[in-house]
Short mmCIF file of C-alpha atoms in Angstrom, two decimals:
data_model
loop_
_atom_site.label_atom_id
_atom_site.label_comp_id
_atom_site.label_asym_id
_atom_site.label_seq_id
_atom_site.Cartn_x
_atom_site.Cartn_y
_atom_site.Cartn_z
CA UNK A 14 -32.92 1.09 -20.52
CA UNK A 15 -30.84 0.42 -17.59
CA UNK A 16 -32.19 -2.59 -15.91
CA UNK A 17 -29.83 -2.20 -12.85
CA UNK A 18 -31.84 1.16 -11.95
CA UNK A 19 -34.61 0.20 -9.47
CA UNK A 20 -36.59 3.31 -10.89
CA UNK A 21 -36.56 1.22 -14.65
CA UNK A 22 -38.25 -1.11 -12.78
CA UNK A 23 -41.77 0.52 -11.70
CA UNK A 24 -44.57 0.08 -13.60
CA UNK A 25 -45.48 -3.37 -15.95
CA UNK A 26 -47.56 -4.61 -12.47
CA UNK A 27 -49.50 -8.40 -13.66
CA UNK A 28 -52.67 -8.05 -14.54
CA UNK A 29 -54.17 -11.16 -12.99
CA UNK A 30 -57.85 -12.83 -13.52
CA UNK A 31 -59.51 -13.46 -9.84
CA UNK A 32 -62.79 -14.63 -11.23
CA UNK A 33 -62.83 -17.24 -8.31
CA UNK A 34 -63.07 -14.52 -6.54
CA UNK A 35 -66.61 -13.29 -8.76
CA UNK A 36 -70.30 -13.87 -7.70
CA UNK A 37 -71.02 -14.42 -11.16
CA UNK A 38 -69.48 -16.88 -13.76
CA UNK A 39 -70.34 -14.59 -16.80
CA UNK A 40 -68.14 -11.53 -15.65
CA UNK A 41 -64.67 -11.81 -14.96
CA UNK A 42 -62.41 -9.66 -12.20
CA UNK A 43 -58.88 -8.74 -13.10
CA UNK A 44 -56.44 -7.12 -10.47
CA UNK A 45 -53.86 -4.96 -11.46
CA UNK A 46 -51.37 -5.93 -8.92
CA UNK A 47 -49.83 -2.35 -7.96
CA UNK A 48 -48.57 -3.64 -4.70
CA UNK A 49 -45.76 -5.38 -7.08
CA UNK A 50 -44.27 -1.94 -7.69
CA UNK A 51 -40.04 -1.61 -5.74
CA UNK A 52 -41.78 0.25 -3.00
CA UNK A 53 -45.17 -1.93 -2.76
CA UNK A 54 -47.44 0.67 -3.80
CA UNK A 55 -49.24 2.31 -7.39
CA UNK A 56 -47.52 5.57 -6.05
CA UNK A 57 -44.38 4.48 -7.11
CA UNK A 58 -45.91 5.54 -10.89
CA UNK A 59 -46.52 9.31 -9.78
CA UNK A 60 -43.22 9.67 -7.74
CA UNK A 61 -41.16 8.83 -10.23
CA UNK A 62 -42.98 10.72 -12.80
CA UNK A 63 -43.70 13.81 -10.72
CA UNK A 64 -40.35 14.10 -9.77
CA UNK A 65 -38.36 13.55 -13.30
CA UNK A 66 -40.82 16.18 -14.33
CA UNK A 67 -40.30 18.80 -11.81
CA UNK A 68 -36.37 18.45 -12.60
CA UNK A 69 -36.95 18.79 -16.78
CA UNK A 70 -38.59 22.09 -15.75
CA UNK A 71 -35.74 23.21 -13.71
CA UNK A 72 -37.60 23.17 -10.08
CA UNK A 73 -35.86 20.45 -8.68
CA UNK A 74 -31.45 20.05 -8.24
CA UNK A 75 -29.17 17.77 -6.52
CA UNK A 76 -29.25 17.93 -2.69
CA UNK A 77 -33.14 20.40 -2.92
CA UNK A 78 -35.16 18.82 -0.24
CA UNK A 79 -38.60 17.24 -1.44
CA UNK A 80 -41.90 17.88 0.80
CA UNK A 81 -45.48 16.19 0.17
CA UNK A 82 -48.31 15.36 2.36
CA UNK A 83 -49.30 11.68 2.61
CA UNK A 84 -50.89 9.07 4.38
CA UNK A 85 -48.20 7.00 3.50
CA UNK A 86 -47.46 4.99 -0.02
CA UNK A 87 -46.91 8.22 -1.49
CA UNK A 88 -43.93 9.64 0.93
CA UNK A 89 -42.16 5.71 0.24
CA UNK A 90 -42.43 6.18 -3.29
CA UNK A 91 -41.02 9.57 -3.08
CA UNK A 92 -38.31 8.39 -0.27
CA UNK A 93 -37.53 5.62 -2.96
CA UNK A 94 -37.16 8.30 -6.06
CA UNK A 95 -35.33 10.81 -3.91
CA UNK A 96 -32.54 8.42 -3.20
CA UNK A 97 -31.70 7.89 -6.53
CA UNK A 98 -32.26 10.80 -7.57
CA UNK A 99 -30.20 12.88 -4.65
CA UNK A 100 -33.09 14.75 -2.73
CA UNK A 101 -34.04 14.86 0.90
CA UNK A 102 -37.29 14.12 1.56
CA UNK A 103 -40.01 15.16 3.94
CA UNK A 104 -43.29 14.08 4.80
CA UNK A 105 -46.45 15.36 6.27
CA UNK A 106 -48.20 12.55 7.94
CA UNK A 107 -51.49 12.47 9.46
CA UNK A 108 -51.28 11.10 12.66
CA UNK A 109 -54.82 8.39 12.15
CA UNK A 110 -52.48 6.69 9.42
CA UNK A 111 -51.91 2.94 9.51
CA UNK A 112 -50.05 1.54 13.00
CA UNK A 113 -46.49 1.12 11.79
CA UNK A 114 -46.66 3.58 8.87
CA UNK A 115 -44.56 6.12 11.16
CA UNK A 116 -41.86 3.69 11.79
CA UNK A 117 -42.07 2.15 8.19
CA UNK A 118 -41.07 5.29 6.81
CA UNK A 119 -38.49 6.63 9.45
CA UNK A 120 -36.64 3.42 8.41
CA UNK A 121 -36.74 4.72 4.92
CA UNK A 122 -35.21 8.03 5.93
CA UNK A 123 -38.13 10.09 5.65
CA UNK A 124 -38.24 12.65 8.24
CA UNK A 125 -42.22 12.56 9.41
CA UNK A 126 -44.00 15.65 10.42
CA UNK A 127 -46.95 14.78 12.14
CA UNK A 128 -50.25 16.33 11.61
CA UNK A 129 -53.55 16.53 13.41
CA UNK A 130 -56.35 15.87 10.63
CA UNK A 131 -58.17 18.89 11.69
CA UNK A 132 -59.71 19.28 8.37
CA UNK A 133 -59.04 15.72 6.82
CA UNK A 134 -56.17 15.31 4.48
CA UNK A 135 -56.12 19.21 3.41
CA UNK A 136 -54.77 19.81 6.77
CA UNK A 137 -51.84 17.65 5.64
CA UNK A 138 -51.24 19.46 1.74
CA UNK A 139 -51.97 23.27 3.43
CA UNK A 140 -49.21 22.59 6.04
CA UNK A 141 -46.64 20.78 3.64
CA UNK A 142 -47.90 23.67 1.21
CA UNK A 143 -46.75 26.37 4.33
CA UNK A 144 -43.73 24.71 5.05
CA UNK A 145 -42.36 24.72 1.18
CA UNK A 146 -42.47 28.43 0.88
CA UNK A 147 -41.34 29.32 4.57
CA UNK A 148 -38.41 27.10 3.53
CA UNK A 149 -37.89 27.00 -0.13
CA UNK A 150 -38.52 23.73 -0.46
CA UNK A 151 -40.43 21.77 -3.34
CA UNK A 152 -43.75 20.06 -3.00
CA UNK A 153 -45.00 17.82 -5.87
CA UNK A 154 -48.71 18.40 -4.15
CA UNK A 155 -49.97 14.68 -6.09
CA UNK A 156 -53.74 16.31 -5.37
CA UNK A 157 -53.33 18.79 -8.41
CA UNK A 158 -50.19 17.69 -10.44
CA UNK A 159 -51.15 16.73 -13.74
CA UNK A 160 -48.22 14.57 -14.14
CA UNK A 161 -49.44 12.44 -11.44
CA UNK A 162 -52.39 11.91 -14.45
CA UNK A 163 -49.55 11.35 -16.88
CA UNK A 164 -48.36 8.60 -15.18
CA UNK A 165 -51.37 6.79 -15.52
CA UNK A 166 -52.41 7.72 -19.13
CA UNK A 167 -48.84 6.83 -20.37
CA UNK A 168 -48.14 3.22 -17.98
CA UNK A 169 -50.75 1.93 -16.34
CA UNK A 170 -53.53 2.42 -18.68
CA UNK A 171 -51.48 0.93 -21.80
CA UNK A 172 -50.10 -2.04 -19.97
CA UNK A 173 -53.92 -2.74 -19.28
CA UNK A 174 -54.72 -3.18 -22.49
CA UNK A 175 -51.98 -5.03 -24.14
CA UNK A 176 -53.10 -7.73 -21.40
CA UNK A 177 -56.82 -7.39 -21.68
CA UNK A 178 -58.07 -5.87 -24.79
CA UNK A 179 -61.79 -5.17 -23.91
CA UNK A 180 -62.23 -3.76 -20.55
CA UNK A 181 -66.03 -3.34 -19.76
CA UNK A 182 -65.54 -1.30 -16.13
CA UNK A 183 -62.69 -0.14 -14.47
CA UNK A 184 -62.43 0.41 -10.60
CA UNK A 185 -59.80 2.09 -8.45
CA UNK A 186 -60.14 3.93 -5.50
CA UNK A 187 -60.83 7.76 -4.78
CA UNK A 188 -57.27 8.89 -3.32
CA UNK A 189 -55.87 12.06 -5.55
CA UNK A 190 -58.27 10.67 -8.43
CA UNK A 191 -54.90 10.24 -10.43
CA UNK A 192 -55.42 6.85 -11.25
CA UNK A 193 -59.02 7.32 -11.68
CA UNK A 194 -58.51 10.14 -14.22
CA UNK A 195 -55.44 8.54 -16.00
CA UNK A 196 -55.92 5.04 -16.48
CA UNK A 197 -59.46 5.73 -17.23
CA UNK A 198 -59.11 8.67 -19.89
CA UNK A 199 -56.55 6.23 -21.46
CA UNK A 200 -59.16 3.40 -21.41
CA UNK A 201 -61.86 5.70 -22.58
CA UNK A 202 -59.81 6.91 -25.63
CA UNK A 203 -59.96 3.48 -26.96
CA UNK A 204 -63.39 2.10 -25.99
CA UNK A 205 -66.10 5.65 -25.21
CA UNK A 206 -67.64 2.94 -23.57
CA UNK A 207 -66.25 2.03 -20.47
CA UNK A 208 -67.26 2.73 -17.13
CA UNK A 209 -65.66 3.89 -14.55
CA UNK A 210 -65.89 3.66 -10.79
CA UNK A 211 -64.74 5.03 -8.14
CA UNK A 212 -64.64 3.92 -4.86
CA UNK A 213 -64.78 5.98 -1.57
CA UNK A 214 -65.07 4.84 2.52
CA UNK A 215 -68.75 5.72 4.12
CA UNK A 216 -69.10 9.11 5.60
CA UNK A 217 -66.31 9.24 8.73
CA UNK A 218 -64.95 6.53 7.95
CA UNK A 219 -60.96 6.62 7.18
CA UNK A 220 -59.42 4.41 5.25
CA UNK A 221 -55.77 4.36 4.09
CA UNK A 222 -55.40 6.41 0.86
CA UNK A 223 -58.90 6.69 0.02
CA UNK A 224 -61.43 9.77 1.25
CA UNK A 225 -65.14 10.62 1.16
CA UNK A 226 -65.86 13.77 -0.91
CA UNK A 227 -68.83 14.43 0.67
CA UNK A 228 -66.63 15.56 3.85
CA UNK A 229 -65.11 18.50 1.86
CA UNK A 230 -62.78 17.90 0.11
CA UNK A 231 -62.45 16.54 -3.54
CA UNK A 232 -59.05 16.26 -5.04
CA UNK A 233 -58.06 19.55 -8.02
CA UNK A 234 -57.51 16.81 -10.54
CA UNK A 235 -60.62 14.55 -9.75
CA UNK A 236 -63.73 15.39 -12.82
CA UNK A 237 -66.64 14.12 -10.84
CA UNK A 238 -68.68 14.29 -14.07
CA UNK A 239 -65.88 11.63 -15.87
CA UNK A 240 -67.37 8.99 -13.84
CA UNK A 241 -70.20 7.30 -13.70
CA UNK A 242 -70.08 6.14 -10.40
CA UNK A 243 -69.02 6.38 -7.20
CA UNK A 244 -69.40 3.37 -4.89
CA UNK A 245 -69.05 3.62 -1.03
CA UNK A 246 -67.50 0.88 0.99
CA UNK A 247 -67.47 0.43 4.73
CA UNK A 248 -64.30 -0.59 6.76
CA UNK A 249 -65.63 -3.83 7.74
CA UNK A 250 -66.11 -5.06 3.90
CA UNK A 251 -63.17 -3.95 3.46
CA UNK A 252 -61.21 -6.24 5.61
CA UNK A 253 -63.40 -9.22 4.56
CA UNK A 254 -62.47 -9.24 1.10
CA UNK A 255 -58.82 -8.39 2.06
CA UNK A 256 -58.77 -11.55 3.40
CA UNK A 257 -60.65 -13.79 0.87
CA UNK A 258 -58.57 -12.08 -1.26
CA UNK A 259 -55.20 -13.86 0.35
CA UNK A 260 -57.47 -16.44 0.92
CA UNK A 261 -58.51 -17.48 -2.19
CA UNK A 262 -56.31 -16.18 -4.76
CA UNK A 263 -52.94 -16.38 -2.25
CA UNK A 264 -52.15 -12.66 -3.37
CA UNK A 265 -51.48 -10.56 -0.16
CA UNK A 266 -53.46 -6.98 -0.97
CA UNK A 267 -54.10 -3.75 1.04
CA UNK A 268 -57.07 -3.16 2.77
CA UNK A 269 -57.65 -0.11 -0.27
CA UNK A 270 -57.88 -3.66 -2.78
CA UNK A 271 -60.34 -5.57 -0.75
CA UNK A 272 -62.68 -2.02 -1.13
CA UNK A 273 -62.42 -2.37 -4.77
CA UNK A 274 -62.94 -6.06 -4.78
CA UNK A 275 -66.09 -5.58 -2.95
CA UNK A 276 -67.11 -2.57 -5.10
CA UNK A 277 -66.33 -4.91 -8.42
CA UNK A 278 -68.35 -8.30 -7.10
CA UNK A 279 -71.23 -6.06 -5.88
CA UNK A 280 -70.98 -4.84 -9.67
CA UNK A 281 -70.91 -8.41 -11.31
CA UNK A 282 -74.03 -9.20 -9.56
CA UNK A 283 -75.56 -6.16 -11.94
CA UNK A 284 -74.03 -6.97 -15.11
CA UNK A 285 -74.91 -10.05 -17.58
CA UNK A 286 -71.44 -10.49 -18.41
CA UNK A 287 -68.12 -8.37 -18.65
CA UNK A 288 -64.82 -7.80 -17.66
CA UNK A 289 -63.68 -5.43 -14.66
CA UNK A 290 -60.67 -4.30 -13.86
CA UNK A 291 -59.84 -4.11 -10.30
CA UNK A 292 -56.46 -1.61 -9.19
CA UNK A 293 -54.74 -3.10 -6.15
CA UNK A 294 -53.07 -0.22 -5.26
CA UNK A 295 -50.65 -2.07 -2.59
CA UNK A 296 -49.79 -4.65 -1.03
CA UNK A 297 -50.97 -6.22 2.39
CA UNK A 298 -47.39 -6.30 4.02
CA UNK A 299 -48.09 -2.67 5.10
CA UNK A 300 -51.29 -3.79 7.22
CA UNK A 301 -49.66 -6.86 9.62
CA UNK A 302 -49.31 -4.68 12.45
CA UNK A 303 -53.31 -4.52 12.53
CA UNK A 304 -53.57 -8.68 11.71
CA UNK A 305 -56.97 -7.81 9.40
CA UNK A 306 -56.34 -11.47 7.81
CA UNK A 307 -56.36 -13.00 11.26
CA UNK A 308 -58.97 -11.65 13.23
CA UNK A 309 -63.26 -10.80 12.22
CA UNK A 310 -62.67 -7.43 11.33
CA UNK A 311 -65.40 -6.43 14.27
CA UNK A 312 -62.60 -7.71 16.96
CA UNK A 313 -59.51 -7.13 15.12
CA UNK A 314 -59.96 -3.31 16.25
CA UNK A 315 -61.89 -1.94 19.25
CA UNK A 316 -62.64 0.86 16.98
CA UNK A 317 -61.39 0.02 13.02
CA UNK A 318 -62.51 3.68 12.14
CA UNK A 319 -60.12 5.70 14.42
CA UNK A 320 -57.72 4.62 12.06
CA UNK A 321 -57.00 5.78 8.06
CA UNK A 322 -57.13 2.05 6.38
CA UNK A 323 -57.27 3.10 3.04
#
């Protein structure tokens, strides 16, 4: 392997024990710290795989221009593979994403289409899906490529489990379900046991990366029957336990890892003992802008929902 190639270098995230972080001293929280990934997100994973993928099956060339739809992490981890790789690289955005997200990603050299979230996210993936065929352009669409799956059965499910062998839950979020789907088949193929959670923001509630099926629309490559829960997190808890999170532990983690955290110590107070696995999917460098470690969550925002947090 060529360790001068940045793209050698995603993936193999710590897995670190946050148990001060746990309501109970009999189960103990592990993060998987994502946010450690070259462009500070778990999409890094799917990019590169999605990408090296599309170009072994001959729908991808030198100088082909990439479009996706994302509310962010995804189109840096795309703008990240497409520079090595020789692609330009387009993004549609929606335009309740994170303050600074725009800007973050015009000074990667993505060029940002914005889009009004008419109908949630798919108004994002039917536009980028529009604007690849007018244009003969290639879309990975992470919402139903099963490579973005791959990714996560093949990386981060193993590493998981050379750290920690005997996982009792696993959480991640509810973006593409990718992770969900991935890490967790993976986990399940060693141990039928496990659970798995997912975790979603409260009806109309946005939050970066994450969605609520109940509003309409659940990801191609998300089973709902595969899990055996879904947990619902508001924006407010979310904040809080972004901040004990930096807090307590000193790791600086998106407002996406403070939903799980909450999710997993609302869990420990169920179980007699355990381990859970937490997925951090980025980091909290994103998220200054807003200041959600500074301020009460209530006044860091006049109105913390207008915006997509996670």
């Amino acid at each position: 392997m060529n360790q001068t190639n940045i793209l050698n270098h995603i993936g193999n995230t710590p897995l670190i024990e946050i148990s001060v972080l746990s309501p109970n001293p009999r189960v103990r929280i592990f993060a998987k710290l994502e946010g450690q990934n070259p462009s500070g997100s778990i999409k890094d994973r799917i990019a590169k795989r999605m990408i090296l993928d599309a170009e072994s099956e001959g729908l991808l060339s030198s100088g082909d221009t990439i479009i996706e739809a994302s509310t962010g992490n995804t189109a840096l981890a795309l703008a990240l593979v497409a520079k090595q790789r020789g692609y330009k690289l387009k993004s549609v955005v929606s335009t309740r994403t994170t303050p600074g997200m725009g800007e973050l990603l015009l000074s990667h050299g993505v060029d940002v289409i914005w889009c009004e979230p008419r109908t949630g996210m798919k108004s994002a993936i039917d536009l980028a899906k529009q604007l690849a065929k007018e244009n003969d352009w290639f879309t990975p669409c992470q919402f139903e490529n099963r490579s973005n799956i791959r990714a996560h059965y093949e990386s981060t499910g193993p590493e998981i489990l050379e750290t920690l062998p005997n996982v009792d839950t696993l959480i991640a979020g509810i973006g593409t379900g990718g992770t969900l789907m991935g890490v967790g088949g993976f986990l399940r193929a060693h141990n039928p046991a496990v659970k798995i959670i997912g975790v979603e923001p409260k009806m109309g509630e946005a939050l970066q990366g994450l969605r609520n099926l109940d509003e309409g629309y659940i990801p191609p490559l998300l089973d709902l029957d595969f899990l055996d829960g879904r947990f619902l997190v508001d924006s407010k808890n979310a904040f809080e336990c972004s901040r004990d999170i930096l807090e307590k532990t000193g790791i600086s983690a998106g407002i996406s890892a403070g939903a799980t955290l909450y999710c997993a110590q609302r869990l420990a107070d169920r179980m007699s003992s355990g381990n859970i696995v937490a997925i951090f999917a980025d980091g909290g460098w994103k998220y200054l802008m807003s200041s959600p470690w500074r301020e009460a969550a209530a006044s860091a925002l006049s109105d913390p929902d207008e915006v997509a947090w996670w």
